[in-house]
Protein backbone atom coordinates (compact mmCIF):
# COMPACT_ATOMS: atom_id res chain seq x y z
CA UNK A 1 0.00 0.00 0.00
CA UNK A 2 1.25 3.47 -0.86
CA UNK A 3 2.59 5.82 1.82
CA UNK A 4 2.69 3.12 4.47
CA UNK A 5 4.39 3.99 7.75
CA UNK A 6 7.31 1.59 8.07
CA UNK A 7 8.64 2.68 11.47
CA UNK A 8 7.66 5.09 14.19
CA UNK A 9 9.58 6.33 17.23
CA UNK A 10 8.66 8.87 19.87
CA UNK A 11 11.48 11.28 20.66
CA UNK A 12 11.55 13.76 23.54
CA UNK A 13 9.38 16.85 23.72
CA UNK A 14 6.40 15.49 21.77
CA UNK A 15 8.57 14.91 18.73
CA UNK A 16 8.00 11.85 16.55
CA UNK A 17 10.13 10.24 13.87
CA UNK A 18 8.48 8.17 11.15
CA UNK A 19 9.67 6.41 8.01
CA UNK A 20 7.17 6.50 5.14
CA UNK A 21 7.32 4.11 2.19
CA UNK A 22 7.16 6.34 -0.86
CA UNK A 23 9.68 5.13 -3.46
CA UNK A 24 9.01 7.79 -6.10
CA UNK A 25 9.67 10.60 -3.59
CA UNK A 26 12.65 8.85 -1.95
CA UNK A 27 14.26 8.42 -5.35
CA UNK A 28 14.15 12.11 -6.32
CA UNK A 29 14.33 14.07 -3.09
CA UNK A 30 17.30 16.42 -2.55
CA UNK A 31 18.39 18.33 0.60
CA UNK A 32 16.27 21.41 1.21
CA UNK A 33 13.14 20.02 -0.44
CA UNK A 34 9.97 19.06 1.38
CA UNK A 35 6.79 16.99 1.00
CA UNK A 36 3.11 17.70 1.65
CA UNK A 37 1.20 15.08 3.62
CA UNK A 38 -2.55 14.61 3.57
CA UNK A 39 -3.37 12.24 6.38
CA UNK A 40 -6.92 11.30 5.33
CA UNK A 41 -9.69 12.61 3.09
CA UNK A 42 -10.82 15.15 5.73
CA UNK A 43 -7.45 16.53 6.76
CA UNK A 44 -5.53 19.54 5.52
CA UNK A 45 -2.26 19.18 3.67
CA UNK A 46 0.75 19.80 5.90
CA UNK A 47 4.27 20.61 4.70
CA UNK A 48 7.00 18.42 6.16
CA UNK A 49 10.73 18.67 5.77
CA UNK A 50 12.58 15.42 5.30
CA UNK A 51 15.50 14.28 7.45
CA UNK A 52 16.74 11.72 4.96
CA UNK A 53 15.66 9.77 1.95
CA UNK A 54 16.62 6.15 1.30
CA UNK A 55 16.25 5.54 -2.44
CA UNK A 56 17.17 1.85 -2.06
CA UNK A 57 14.62 1.17 0.64
CA UNK A 58 12.10 3.56 -0.94
CA UNK A 59 11.49 5.43 2.32
CA UNK A 60 11.74 8.98 3.63
CA UNK A 61 12.29 9.90 7.27
CA UNK A 62 10.31 12.74 8.84
CA UNK A 63 10.49 14.31 12.28
CA UNK A 64 7.58 16.38 13.50
CA UNK A 65 6.42 17.92 16.74
CA UNK A 66 2.81 17.70 17.87
CA UNK A 67 1.69 21.31 17.65
CA UNK A 68 -1.84 21.09 16.25
CA UNK A 69 -4.66 18.87 15.08
CA UNK A 70 -2.91 17.37 12.04
CA UNK A 71 0.33 16.56 13.82
CA UNK A 72 -1.59 15.07 16.78
CA UNK A 73 -3.55 12.93 14.32
CA UNK A 74 -0.34 11.87 12.57
CA UNK A 75 1.28 10.98 15.90
CA UNK A 76 -1.44 8.36 16.42
CA UNK A 77 -0.64 6.50 13.23
CA UNK A 78 1.22 3.24 13.77
CA UNK A 79 3.56 1.17 11.57
CA UNK A 80 1.43 -0.50 8.91
CA UNK A 81 -1.03 2.43 8.67
CA UNK A 82 -1.04 4.44 5.47
CA UNK A 83 -1.15 8.18 4.92
CA UNK A 84 -3.53 9.18 2.15
CA UNK A 85 -1.11 11.38 0.17
CA UNK A 86 2.57 12.15 0.24
CA UNK A 87 3.27 14.68 -2.49
CA UNK A 88 6.79 15.67 -3.44
CA UNK A 89 9.56 16.42 -3.69
CA UNK A 90 8.52 20.08 -3.59
CA UNK A 91 10.50 23.31 -3.54
CA UNK A 92 13.95 24.07 -4.81
CA UNK A 93 16.88 22.05 -3.47
CA UNK A 94 19.54 23.80 -1.43
CA UNK A 95 22.32 25.35 -3.49
CA UNK A 96 25.34 23.23 -2.59
CA UNK A 97 28.92 24.18 -3.42
CA UNK A 98 32.33 24.29 -1.81
CA UNK A 99 31.82 27.65 -0.12
CA UNK A 100 34.62 27.30 2.44
CA UNK A 101 33.67 27.71 6.10
CA UNK A 102 29.95 27.39 6.69
CA UNK A 103 27.90 27.81 9.87
CA UNK A 104 24.56 26.02 10.10
CA UNK A 105 22.24 27.42 12.78
CA UNK A 106 19.05 25.70 13.75
CA UNK A 107 16.50 25.26 16.51
CA UNK A 108 13.55 23.03 17.37
CA UNK A 109 12.39 20.68 14.61
CA UNK A 110 14.29 22.85 12.12
CA UNK A 111 17.27 20.66 13.07
CA UNK A 112 15.61 17.81 11.13
CA UNK A 113 15.65 19.91 7.98
CA UNK A 114 19.21 21.05 8.63
CA UNK A 115 20.75 17.57 8.95
CA UNK A 116 20.79 16.62 5.22
CA UNK A 117 22.19 20.06 4.39
CA UNK A 118 24.98 19.71 6.98
CA UNK A 119 25.80 16.28 5.61
CA UNK A 120 26.07 17.31 1.99
CA UNK A 121 27.96 20.54 2.75
CA UNK A 122 30.47 18.40 4.63
CA UNK A 123 30.65 15.81 1.85
CA UNK A 124 31.58 18.37 -0.80
CA UNK A 125 34.46 19.70 1.28
CA UNK A 126 33.18 22.61 3.36
CA UNK A 127 34.40 23.26 6.89
CA UNK A 128 31.02 22.95 8.58
CA UNK A 129 30.24 24.26 12.06
CA UNK A 130 26.75 23.62 13.45
CA UNK A 131 24.87 25.39 16.20
CA UNK A 132 21.67 23.72 17.36
CA UNK A 133 19.27 24.67 20.10
CA UNK A 134 16.09 23.80 21.93
CA UNK A 135 14.06 25.08 24.83
CA UNK A 136 15.38 22.29 27.03
CA UNK A 137 17.66 19.25 26.78
CA UNK A 138 14.84 16.69 26.36
CA UNK A 139 13.54 18.55 23.30
CA UNK A 140 16.86 18.55 21.50
CA UNK A 141 16.82 16.26 18.46
CA UNK A 142 19.50 14.67 16.27
CA UNK A 143 22.44 15.83 18.37
CA UNK A 144 24.60 12.78 17.57
CA UNK A 145 23.74 12.84 13.88
CA UNK A 146 24.61 16.52 13.52
CA UNK A 147 27.80 16.10 15.56
CA UNK A 148 29.05 13.30 13.34
CA UNK A 149 28.23 15.23 10.14
CA UNK A 150 30.31 18.35 10.83
CA UNK A 151 33.59 19.46 12.38
CA UNK A 152 32.13 21.19 15.41
CA UNK A 153 28.65 21.18 16.89
CA UNK A 154 27.61 23.68 19.56
CA UNK A 155 24.47 23.40 21.63
CA UNK A 156 22.35 26.03 23.34
CA UNK A 157 19.29 25.52 25.49
CA UNK A 158 17.00 28.23 26.82
CA UNK A 159 17.10 26.77 30.33
CA UNK A 160 20.79 25.82 30.34
CA UNK A 161 20.07 22.09 30.73
CA UNK A 162 22.57 21.32 27.93
CA UNK A 163 25.32 23.35 26.27
CA UNK A 164 25.25 27.11 26.54
CA UNK A 165 22.54 28.65 28.68
CA UNK A 166 20.92 30.93 26.14
CA UNK A 167 20.09 31.07 22.46
CA UNK A 168 21.77 29.78 19.33
CA UNK A 169 22.35 33.41 18.40
CA UNK A 170 24.52 33.87 21.51
CA UNK A 171 26.71 31.01 20.31
CA UNK A 172 26.69 32.38 16.76
CA UNK A 173 28.13 35.69 17.96
CA UNK A 174 30.94 33.81 19.79
CA UNK A 175 31.76 31.68 16.75
CA UNK A 176 31.79 34.67 14.39
CA UNK A 177 34.15 36.46 16.76
CA UNK A 178 36.44 33.45 16.94
CA UNK A 179 36.75 33.23 13.16
CA UNK A 180 36.81 36.94 12.42
CA UNK A 181 40.33 36.75 11.03
CA UNK A 182 40.00 33.65 8.89
CA UNK A 183 36.44 34.34 7.79
CA UNK A 184 33.08 32.69 7.44
CA UNK A 185 31.76 32.19 3.93
CA UNK A 186 28.11 31.33 4.43
CA UNK A 187 25.46 30.76 7.05
CA UNK A 188 22.40 28.53 6.74
CA UNK A 189 19.55 28.93 9.20
CA UNK A 190 16.40 26.87 9.71
CA UNK A 191 13.97 27.10 12.59
CA UNK A 192 11.45 29.43 14.20
CA UNK A 193 11.12 32.69 12.19
CA UNK A 194 12.09 34.84 15.18
CA UNK A 195 15.31 32.84 15.50
CA UNK A 196 16.09 33.16 11.79
CA UNK A 197 15.38 36.88 11.93
CA UNK A 198 17.85 37.25 14.82
CA UNK A 199 20.47 35.22 12.93
CA UNK A 200 20.00 37.40 9.84
CA UNK A 201 20.43 40.58 11.88
CA UNK A 202 23.75 39.35 13.27
CA UNK A 203 25.17 38.14 9.96
CA UNK A 204 24.03 41.22 8.06
CA UNK A 205 26.25 43.40 10.25
CA UNK A 206 29.19 41.11 9.42
CA UNK A 207 28.22 40.88 5.72
CA UNK A 208 28.09 37.07 5.76
CA UNK A 209 25.75 35.71 3.10
CA UNK A 210 22.93 33.88 4.89
CA UNK A 211 20.28 31.52 3.60
CA UNK A 212 17.05 30.94 5.53
CA UNK A 213 14.53 28.16 4.89
CA UNK A 214 11.07 29.63 5.44
CA UNK A 215 8.26 27.68 7.08
CA UNK A 216 5.45 29.71 5.50
CA UNK A 217 1.77 28.80 5.69
CA UNK A 218 1.15 26.28 2.91
CA UNK A 219 -2.09 24.82 1.58
CA UNK A 220 -1.30 23.12 -1.73
CA UNK A 221 2.48 23.33 -2.08
CA UNK A 222 2.21 23.79 -5.84
CA UNK A 223 2.05 27.55 -6.39
CA UNK A 224 -1.72 27.68 -6.90
CA UNK A 225 -3.21 29.02 -3.67
CA UNK A 226 -0.89 31.90 -2.76
CA UNK A 227 -1.02 31.11 0.95
CA UNK A 228 2.75 30.76 1.26
CA UNK A 229 3.54 34.25 -0.03
CA UNK A 230 6.54 35.89 1.54
CA UNK A 231 8.26 39.18 0.80
CA UNK A 232 11.87 39.08 -0.29
CA UNK A 233 13.65 42.29 -1.23
CA UNK A 234 10.21 43.93 -1.45
CA UNK A 235 8.90 41.40 -3.99
CA UNK A 236 6.25 38.79 -3.36
CA UNK A 237 7.52 35.21 -3.68
CA UNK A 238 5.88 31.85 -3.15
CA UNK A 239 7.82 29.81 -0.62
CA UNK A 240 6.63 26.51 -2.10
CA UNK A 241 7.96 27.06 -5.61
CA UNK A 242 10.41 29.97 -5.39
CA UNK A 243 11.82 28.71 -2.06
CA UNK A 244 11.70 27.54 0.62
CA UNK A 245 15.22 29.02 0.84
CA UNK A 246 15.90 32.72 0.37
CA UNK A 247 18.57 35.30 1.08
CA UNK A 248 17.89 35.90 4.78
CA UNK A 249 19.04 39.52 4.58
CA UNK A 250 16.24 40.28 2.12
CA UNK A 251 13.38 38.41 3.85
CA UNK A 252 10.64 40.39 5.55
CA UNK A 253 10.50 38.25 8.70
CA UNK A 254 7.98 40.51 10.44
CA UNK A 255 5.46 39.84 7.66
CA UNK A 256 6.15 36.09 7.85
CA UNK A 257 5.68 36.06 11.64
CA UNK A 258 2.47 38.02 11.37
CA UNK A 259 1.03 35.72 8.65
CA UNK A 260 1.87 32.63 10.71
CA UNK A 261 0.07 34.08 13.75
CA UNK A 262 -3.07 34.85 11.69
CA UNK A 263 -3.98 31.18 11.67
CA UNK A 264 -3.10 30.50 15.31
CA UNK A 265 -6.63 30.87 16.65
CA UNK A 266 -8.16 28.50 14.06
CA UNK A 267 -5.32 26.03 14.64
CA UNK A 268 -5.92 26.03 18.38
CA UNK A 269 -9.67 25.57 17.89
CA UNK A 270 -9.20 22.60 15.52
CA UNK A 271 -6.66 21.08 17.94
CA UNK A 272 -9.04 21.41 20.92
CA UNK A 273 -11.98 19.94 18.95
CA UNK A 274 -9.88 16.97 17.84
CA UNK A 275 -8.71 16.30 21.41
CA UNK A 276 -12.29 16.48 22.70
CA UNK A 277 -13.46 13.97 20.12
CA UNK A 278 -10.49 11.59 20.18
CA UNK A 279 -8.90 12.12 23.61
CA UNK A 280 -5.81 14.11 24.55
CA UNK A 281 -3.24 11.28 24.64
CA UNK A 282 -0.02 11.90 22.71
FE1 LIG B 1 -0.11 27.38 -2.22
FE2 LIG B 1 2.51 27.91 -2.09
S1 LIG B 1 1.34 26.63 -0.78
S2 LIG B 1 1.04 28.74 -3.45
mmCIF file of C-alpha atoms and ligand atoms in Angstrom:
data_model
loop_
_atom_site.group_PDB
_atom_site.id
_atom_site.type_symbol
_atom_site.label_atom_id
_atom_site.label_comp_id
_atom_site.label_asym_id
_atom_site.label_seq_id
_atom_site.Cartn_x
_atom_site.Cartn_y
_atom_site.Cartn_z
ATOM 1 C CA UNK A 1 0.000 0.000 0.000
ATOM 2 C CA UNK A 2 1.254 3.471 -0.864
ATOM 3 C CA UNK A 3 2.586 5.817 1.815
ATOM 4 C CA UNK A 4 2.687 3.119 4.468
ATOM 5 C CA UNK A 5 4.388 3.994 7.749
ATOM 6 C CA UNK A 6 7.312 1.591 8.070
ATOM 7 C CA UNK A 7 8.636 2.679 11.470
ATOM 8 C CA UNK A 8 7.659 5.091 14.194
ATOM 9 C CA UNK A 9 9.579 6.325 17.225
ATOM 10 C CA UNK A 10 8.663 8.868 19.869
ATOM 11 C CA UNK A 11 11.479 11.275 20.663
ATOM 12 C CA UNK A 12 11.550 13.764 23.540
ATOM 13 C CA UNK A 13 9.379 16.854 23.723
ATOM 14 C CA UNK A 14 6.397 15.494 21.773
ATOM 15 C CA UNK A 15 8.574 14.906 18.726
ATOM 16 C CA UNK A 16 8.004 11.851 16.553
ATOM 17 C CA UNK A 17 10.129 10.239 13.867
ATOM 18 C CA UNK A 18 8.481 8.175 11.154
ATOM 19 C CA UNK A 19 9.673 6.411 8.005
ATOM 20 C CA UNK A 20 7.171 6.496 5.144
ATOM 21 C CA UNK A 21 7.324 4.107 2.188
ATOM 22 C CA UNK A 22 7.165 6.342 -0.855
ATOM 23 C CA UNK A 23 9.685 5.129 -3.458
ATOM 24 C CA UNK A 24 9.013 7.789 -6.095
ATOM 25 C CA UNK A 25 9.674 10.597 -3.588
ATOM 26 C CA UNK A 26 12.647 8.849 -1.955
ATOM 27 C CA UNK A 27 14.257 8.419 -5.348
ATOM 28 C CA UNK A 28 14.152 12.106 -6.318
ATOM 29 C CA UNK A 29 14.332 14.075 -3.085
ATOM 30 C CA UNK A 30 17.296 16.419 -2.549
ATOM 31 C CA UNK A 31 18.394 18.333 0.598
ATOM 32 C CA UNK A 32 16.271 21.414 1.214
ATOM 33 C CA UNK A 33 13.142 20.023 -0.442
ATOM 34 C CA UNK A 34 9.965 19.060 1.380
ATOM 35 C CA UNK A 35 6.787 16.992 0.999
ATOM 36 C CA UNK A 36 3.107 17.701 1.647
ATOM 37 C CA UNK A 37 1.196 15.081 3.617
ATOM 38 C CA UNK A 38 -2.551 14.609 3.570
ATOM 39 C CA UNK A 39 -3.366 12.237 6.376
ATOM 40 C CA UNK A 40 -6.916 11.296 5.335
ATOM 41 C CA UNK A 41 -9.685 12.610 3.094
ATOM 42 C CA UNK A 42 -10.816 15.145 5.733
ATOM 43 C CA UNK A 43 -7.452 16.528 6.761
ATOM 44 C CA UNK A 44 -5.530 19.541 5.519
ATOM 45 C CA UNK A 45 -2.263 19.183 3.670
ATOM 46 C CA UNK A 46 0.747 19.803 5.898
ATOM 47 C CA UNK A 47 4.266 20.613 4.701
ATOM 48 C CA UNK A 48 6.996 18.424 6.163
ATOM 49 C CA UNK A 49 10.727 18.670 5.768
ATOM 50 C CA UNK A 50 12.577 15.423 5.300
ATOM 51 C CA UNK A 51 15.501 14.277 7.450
ATOM 52 C CA UNK A 52 16.743 11.715 4.964
ATOM 53 C CA UNK A 53 15.657 9.765 1.946
ATOM 54 C CA UNK A 54 16.624 6.155 1.298
ATOM 55 C CA UNK A 55 16.247 5.539 -2.443
ATOM 56 C CA UNK A 56 17.171 1.848 -2.061
ATOM 57 C CA UNK A 57 14.621 1.168 0.644
ATOM 58 C CA UNK A 58 12.096 3.557 -0.938
ATOM 59 C CA UNK A 59 11.491 5.434 2.325
ATOM 60 C CA UNK A 60 11.739 8.981 3.633
ATOM 61 C CA UNK A 61 12.295 9.900 7.268
ATOM 62 C CA UNK A 62 10.306 12.736 8.839
ATOM 63 C CA UNK A 63 10.488 14.306 12.278
ATOM 64 C CA UNK A 64 7.577 16.383 13.505
ATOM 65 C CA UNK A 65 6.419 17.923 16.745
ATOM 66 C CA UNK A 66 2.812 17.698 17.873
ATOM 67 C CA UNK A 67 1.692 21.310 17.651
ATOM 68 C CA UNK A 68 -1.845 21.092 16.253
ATOM 69 C CA UNK A 69 -4.656 18.871 15.079
ATOM 70 C CA UNK A 70 -2.905 17.365 12.045
ATOM 71 C CA UNK A 71 0.332 16.559 13.822
ATOM 72 C CA UNK A 72 -1.587 15.070 16.776
ATOM 73 C CA UNK A 73 -3.552 12.926 14.323
ATOM 74 C CA UNK A 74 -0.340 11.866 12.568
ATOM 75 C CA UNK A 75 1.280 10.979 15.903
ATOM 76 C CA UNK A 76 -1.444 8.360 16.420
ATOM 77 C CA UNK A 77 -0.638 6.495 13.229
ATOM 78 C CA UNK A 78 1.224 3.243 13.769
ATOM 79 C CA UNK A 79 3.557 1.169 11.569
ATOM 80 C CA UNK A 80 1.431 -0.498 8.908
ATOM 81 C CA UNK A 81 -1.027 2.426 8.675
ATOM 82 C CA UNK A 82 -1.041 4.445 5.474
ATOM 83 C CA UNK A 83 -1.146 8.180 4.918
ATOM 84 C CA UNK A 84 -3.535 9.176 2.146
ATOM 85 C CA UNK A 85 -1.114 11.377 0.168
ATOM 86 C CA UNK A 86 2.573 12.151 0.236
ATOM 87 C CA UNK A 87 3.274 14.684 -2.485
ATOM 88 C CA UNK A 88 6.791 15.669 -3.438
ATOM 89 C CA UNK A 89 9.562 16.420 -3.685
ATOM 90 C CA UNK A 90 8.519 20.077 -3.595
ATOM 91 C CA UNK A 91 10.497 23.308 -3.543
ATOM 92 C CA UNK A 92 13.952 24.075 -4.807
ATOM 93 C CA UNK A 93 16.875 22.053 -3.475
ATOM 94 C CA UNK A 94 19.538 23.804 -1.429
ATOM 95 C CA UNK A 95 22.324 25.346 -3.494
ATOM 96 C CA UNK A 96 25.344 23.229 -2.594
ATOM 97 C CA UNK A 97 28.923 24.176 -3.416
ATOM 98 C CA UNK A 98 32.329 24.288 -1.810
ATOM 99 C CA UNK A 99 31.825 27.648 -0.120
ATOM 100 C CA UNK A 100 34.619 27.298 2.437
ATOM 101 C CA UNK A 101 33.670 27.710 6.098
ATOM 102 C CA UNK A 102 29.950 27.391 6.693
ATOM 103 C CA UNK A 103 27.903 27.805 9.875
ATOM 104 C CA UNK A 104 24.556 26.017 10.103
ATOM 105 C CA UNK A 105 22.237 27.423 12.782
ATOM 106 C CA UNK A 106 19.050 25.703 13.752
ATOM 107 C CA UNK A 107 16.500 25.259 16.506
ATOM 108 C CA UNK A 108 13.549 23.029 17.371
ATOM 109 C CA UNK A 109 12.394 20.682 14.612
ATOM 110 C CA UNK A 110 14.289 22.853 12.116
ATOM 111 C CA UNK A 111 17.274 20.657 13.065
ATOM 112 C CA UNK A 112 15.611 17.811 11.129
ATOM 113 C CA UNK A 113 15.654 19.912 7.982
ATOM 114 C CA UNK A 114 19.212 21.048 8.634
ATOM 115 C CA UNK A 115 20.753 17.570 8.945
ATOM 116 C CA UNK A 116 20.786 16.615 5.225
ATOM 117 C CA UNK A 117 22.190 20.063 4.388
ATOM 118 C CA UNK A 118 24.975 19.715 6.979
ATOM 119 C CA UNK A 119 25.799 16.275 5.610
ATOM 120 C CA UNK A 120 26.073 17.307 1.986
ATOM 121 C CA UNK A 121 27.960 20.543 2.751
ATOM 122 C CA UNK A 122 30.467 18.404 4.633
ATOM 123 C CA UNK A 123 30.650 15.806 1.849
ATOM 124 C CA UNK A 124 31.581 18.374 -0.803
ATOM 125 C CA UNK A 125 34.464 19.697 1.285
ATOM 126 C CA UNK A 126 33.176 22.609 3.357
ATOM 127 C CA UNK A 127 34.403 23.259 6.890
ATOM 128 C CA UNK A 128 31.018 22.948 8.584
ATOM 129 C CA UNK A 129 30.243 24.256 12.064
ATOM 130 C CA UNK A 130 26.753 23.621 13.455
ATOM 131 C CA UNK A 131 24.871 25.393 16.203
ATOM 132 C CA UNK A 132 21.670 23.721 17.364
ATOM 133 C CA UNK A 133 19.265 24.668 20.100
ATOM 134 C CA UNK A 134 16.093 23.795 21.930
ATOM 135 C CA UNK A 135 14.056 25.075 24.828
ATOM 136 C CA UNK A 136 15.383 22.288 27.028
ATOM 137 C CA UNK A 137 17.656 19.254 26.777
ATOM 138 C CA UNK A 138 14.836 16.689 26.363
ATOM 139 C CA UNK A 139 13.538 18.553 23.304
ATOM 140 C CA UNK A 140 16.859 18.554 21.501
ATOM 141 C CA UNK A 141 16.815 16.259 18.457
ATOM 142 C CA UNK A 142 19.498 14.669 16.269
ATOM 143 C CA UNK A 143 22.441 15.834 18.371
ATOM 144 C CA UNK A 144 24.596 12.779 17.573
ATOM 145 C CA UNK A 145 23.743 12.838 13.877
ATOM 146 C CA UNK A 146 24.606 16.518 13.518
ATOM 147 C CA UNK A 147 27.800 16.100 15.559
ATOM 148 C CA UNK A 148 29.046 13.298 13.335
ATOM 149 C CA UNK A 149 28.226 15.229 10.143
ATOM 150 C CA UNK A 150 30.315 18.345 10.832
ATOM 151 C CA UNK A 151 33.594 19.462 12.385
ATOM 152 C CA UNK A 152 32.130 21.193 15.411
ATOM 153 C CA UNK A 153 28.651 21.179 16.885
ATOM 154 C CA UNK A 154 27.614 23.681 19.556
ATOM 155 C CA UNK A 155 24.465 23.404 21.633
ATOM 156 C CA UNK A 156 22.351 26.033 23.335
ATOM 157 C CA UNK A 157 19.288 25.522 25.494
ATOM 158 C CA UNK A 158 16.996 28.230 26.817
ATOM 159 C CA UNK A 159 17.101 26.775 30.334
ATOM 160 C CA UNK A 160 20.795 25.819 30.338
ATOM 161 C CA UNK A 161 20.066 22.089 30.732
ATOM 162 C CA UNK A 162 22.574 21.323 27.934
ATOM 163 C CA UNK A 163 25.318 23.345 26.270
ATOM 164 C CA UNK A 164 25.249 27.106 26.542
ATOM 165 C CA UNK A 165 22.537 28.650 28.685
ATOM 166 C CA UNK A 166 20.921 30.926 26.138
ATOM 167 C CA UNK A 167 20.088 31.069 22.462
ATOM 168 C CA UNK A 168 21.774 29.779 19.331
ATOM 169 C CA UNK A 169 22.346 33.410 18.399
ATOM 170 C CA UNK A 170 24.517 33.871 21.506
ATOM 171 C CA UNK A 171 26.712 31.008 20.307
ATOM 172 C CA UNK A 172 26.693 32.381 16.764
ATOM 173 C CA UNK A 173 28.131 35.691 17.962
ATOM 174 C CA UNK A 174 30.936 33.810 19.787
ATOM 175 C CA UNK A 175 31.758 31.679 16.750
ATOM 176 C CA UNK A 176 31.794 34.668 14.394
ATOM 177 C CA UNK A 177 34.146 36.459 16.757
ATOM 178 C CA UNK A 178 36.441 33.453 16.940
ATOM 179 C CA UNK A 179 36.747 33.230 13.156
ATOM 180 C CA UNK A 180 36.807 36.939 12.420
ATOM 181 C CA UNK A 181 40.328 36.753 11.029
ATOM 182 C CA UNK A 182 40.004 33.649 8.886
ATOM 183 C CA UNK A 183 36.435 34.343 7.793
ATOM 184 C CA UNK A 184 33.076 32.687 7.437
ATOM 185 C CA UNK A 185 31.758 32.194 3.929
ATOM 186 C CA UNK A 186 28.111 31.331 4.429
ATOM 187 C CA UNK A 187 25.457 30.759 7.055
ATOM 188 C CA UNK A 188 22.396 28.531 6.741
ATOM 189 C CA UNK A 189 19.553 28.931 9.203
ATOM 190 C CA UNK A 190 16.396 26.870 9.709
ATOM 191 C CA UNK A 191 13.966 27.099 12.590
ATOM 192 C CA UNK A 192 11.445 29.432 14.198
ATOM 193 C CA UNK A 193 11.117 32.688 12.193
ATOM 194 C CA UNK A 194 12.086 34.845 15.182
ATOM 195 C CA UNK A 195 15.307 32.843 15.500
ATOM 196 C CA UNK A 196 16.085 33.160 11.786
ATOM 197 C CA UNK A 197 15.379 36.884 11.928
ATOM 198 C CA UNK A 198 17.852 37.253 14.819
ATOM 199 C CA UNK A 199 20.470 35.217 12.927
ATOM 200 C CA UNK A 200 20.002 37.402 9.839
ATOM 201 C CA UNK A 201 20.427 40.584 11.880
ATOM 202 C CA UNK A 202 23.750 39.354 13.275
ATOM 203 C CA UNK A 203 25.172 38.139 9.962
ATOM 204 C CA UNK A 204 24.029 41.221 8.062
ATOM 205 C CA UNK A 205 26.255 43.399 10.245
ATOM 206 C CA UNK A 206 29.187 41.107 9.419
ATOM 207 C CA UNK A 207 28.225 40.875 5.715
ATOM 208 C CA UNK A 208 28.085 37.066 5.756
ATOM 209 C CA UNK A 209 25.746 35.707 3.104
ATOM 210 C CA UNK A 210 22.926 33.883 4.889
ATOM 211 C CA UNK A 211 20.282 31.517 3.597
ATOM 212 C CA UNK A 212 17.047 30.943 5.530
ATOM 213 C CA UNK A 213 14.535 28.161 4.889
ATOM 214 C CA UNK A 214 11.074 29.632 5.440
ATOM 215 C CA UNK A 215 8.263 27.681 7.080
ATOM 216 C CA UNK A 216 5.454 29.711 5.498
ATOM 217 C CA UNK A 217 1.774 28.801 5.694
ATOM 218 C CA UNK A 218 1.146 26.275 2.905
ATOM 219 C CA UNK A 219 -2.094 24.818 1.575
ATOM 220 C CA UNK A 220 -1.304 23.119 -1.728
ATOM 221 C CA UNK A 221 2.476 23.330 -2.077
ATOM 222 C CA UNK A 222 2.207 23.791 -5.838
ATOM 223 C CA UNK A 223 2.051 27.549 -6.391
ATOM 224 C CA UNK A 224 -1.725 27.680 -6.903
ATOM 225 C CA UNK A 225 -3.213 29.022 -3.665
ATOM 226 C CA UNK A 226 -0.891 31.905 -2.755
ATOM 227 C CA UNK A 227 -1.018 31.107 0.955
ATOM 228 C CA UNK A 228 2.755 30.764 1.257
ATOM 229 C CA UNK A 229 3.537 34.251 -0.028
ATOM 230 C CA UNK A 230 6.542 35.887 1.535
ATOM 231 C CA UNK A 231 8.260 39.176 0.803
ATOM 232 C CA UNK A 232 11.866 39.084 -0.287
ATOM 233 C CA UNK A 233 13.648 42.288 -1.234
ATOM 234 C CA UNK A 234 10.206 43.928 -1.447
ATOM 235 C CA UNK A 235 8.901 41.399 -3.986
ATOM 236 C CA UNK A 236 6.245 38.786 -3.359
ATOM 237 C CA UNK A 237 7.525 35.214 -3.677
ATOM 238 C CA UNK A 238 5.885 31.854 -3.145
ATOM 239 C CA UNK A 239 7.823 29.806 -0.620
ATOM 240 C CA UNK A 240 6.630 26.511 -2.096
ATOM 241 C CA UNK A 241 7.964 27.056 -5.608
ATOM 242 C CA UNK A 242 10.415 29.974 -5.386
ATOM 243 C CA UNK A 243 11.820 28.711 -2.056
ATOM 244 C CA UNK A 244 11.698 27.540 0.623
ATOM 245 C CA UNK A 245 15.223 29.025 0.842
ATOM 246 C CA UNK A 246 15.896 32.721 0.367
ATOM 247 C CA UNK A 247 18.572 35.298 1.078
ATOM 248 C CA UNK A 248 17.887 35.905 4.781
ATOM 249 C CA UNK A 249 19.039 39.525 4.576
ATOM 250 C CA UNK A 250 16.235 40.278 2.124
ATOM 251 C CA UNK A 251 13.385 38.410 3.847
ATOM 252 C CA UNK A 252 10.635 40.388 5.551
ATOM 253 C CA UNK A 253 10.497 38.250 8.698
ATOM 254 C CA UNK A 254 7.985 40.508 10.436
ATOM 255 C CA UNK A 255 5.457 39.844 7.664
ATOM 256 C CA UNK A 256 6.148 36.088 7.847
ATOM 257 C CA UNK A 257 5.685 36.057 11.635
ATOM 258 C CA UNK A 258 2.469 38.023 11.368
ATOM 259 C CA UNK A 259 1.035 35.718 8.653
ATOM 260 C CA UNK A 260 1.866 32.629 10.710
ATOM 261 C CA UNK A 261 0.071 34.082 13.747
ATOM 262 C CA UNK A 262 -3.074 34.853 11.694
ATOM 263 C CA UNK A 263 -3.982 31.179 11.674
ATOM 264 C CA UNK A 264 -3.097 30.495 15.307
ATOM 265 C CA UNK A 265 -6.633 30.869 16.650
ATOM 266 C CA UNK A 266 -8.160 28.504 14.060
ATOM 267 C CA UNK A 267 -5.323 26.026 14.635
ATOM 268 C CA UNK A 268 -5.925 26.027 18.378
ATOM 269 C CA UNK A 269 -9.670 25.572 17.890
ATOM 270 C CA UNK A 270 -9.197 22.603 15.519
ATOM 271 C CA UNK A 271 -6.664 21.082 17.944
ATOM 272 C CA UNK A 272 -9.039 21.407 20.922
ATOM 273 C CA UNK A 273 -11.977 19.941 18.954
ATOM 274 C CA UNK A 274 -9.883 16.969 17.838
ATOM 275 C CA UNK A 275 -8.711 16.302 21.406
ATOM 276 C CA UNK A 276 -12.286 16.483 22.699
ATOM 277 C CA UNK A 277 -13.465 13.966 20.116
ATOM 278 C CA UNK A 278 -10.493 11.591 20.181
ATOM 279 C CA UNK A 279 -8.897 12.123 23.611
ATOM 280 C CA UNK A 280 -5.812 14.112 24.548
ATOM 281 C CA UNK A 281 -3.242 11.285 24.637
ATOM 282 C CA UNK A 282 -0.015 11.896 22.715
HETATM 283 FE FE1 LIG B 1 -0.107 27.378 -2.218
HETATM 284 FE FE2 LIG B 1 2.506 27.906 -2.092
HETATM 285 S S1 LIG B 1 1.338 26.629 -0.782
HETATM 286 S S2 LIG B 1 1.045 28.745 -3.453
#
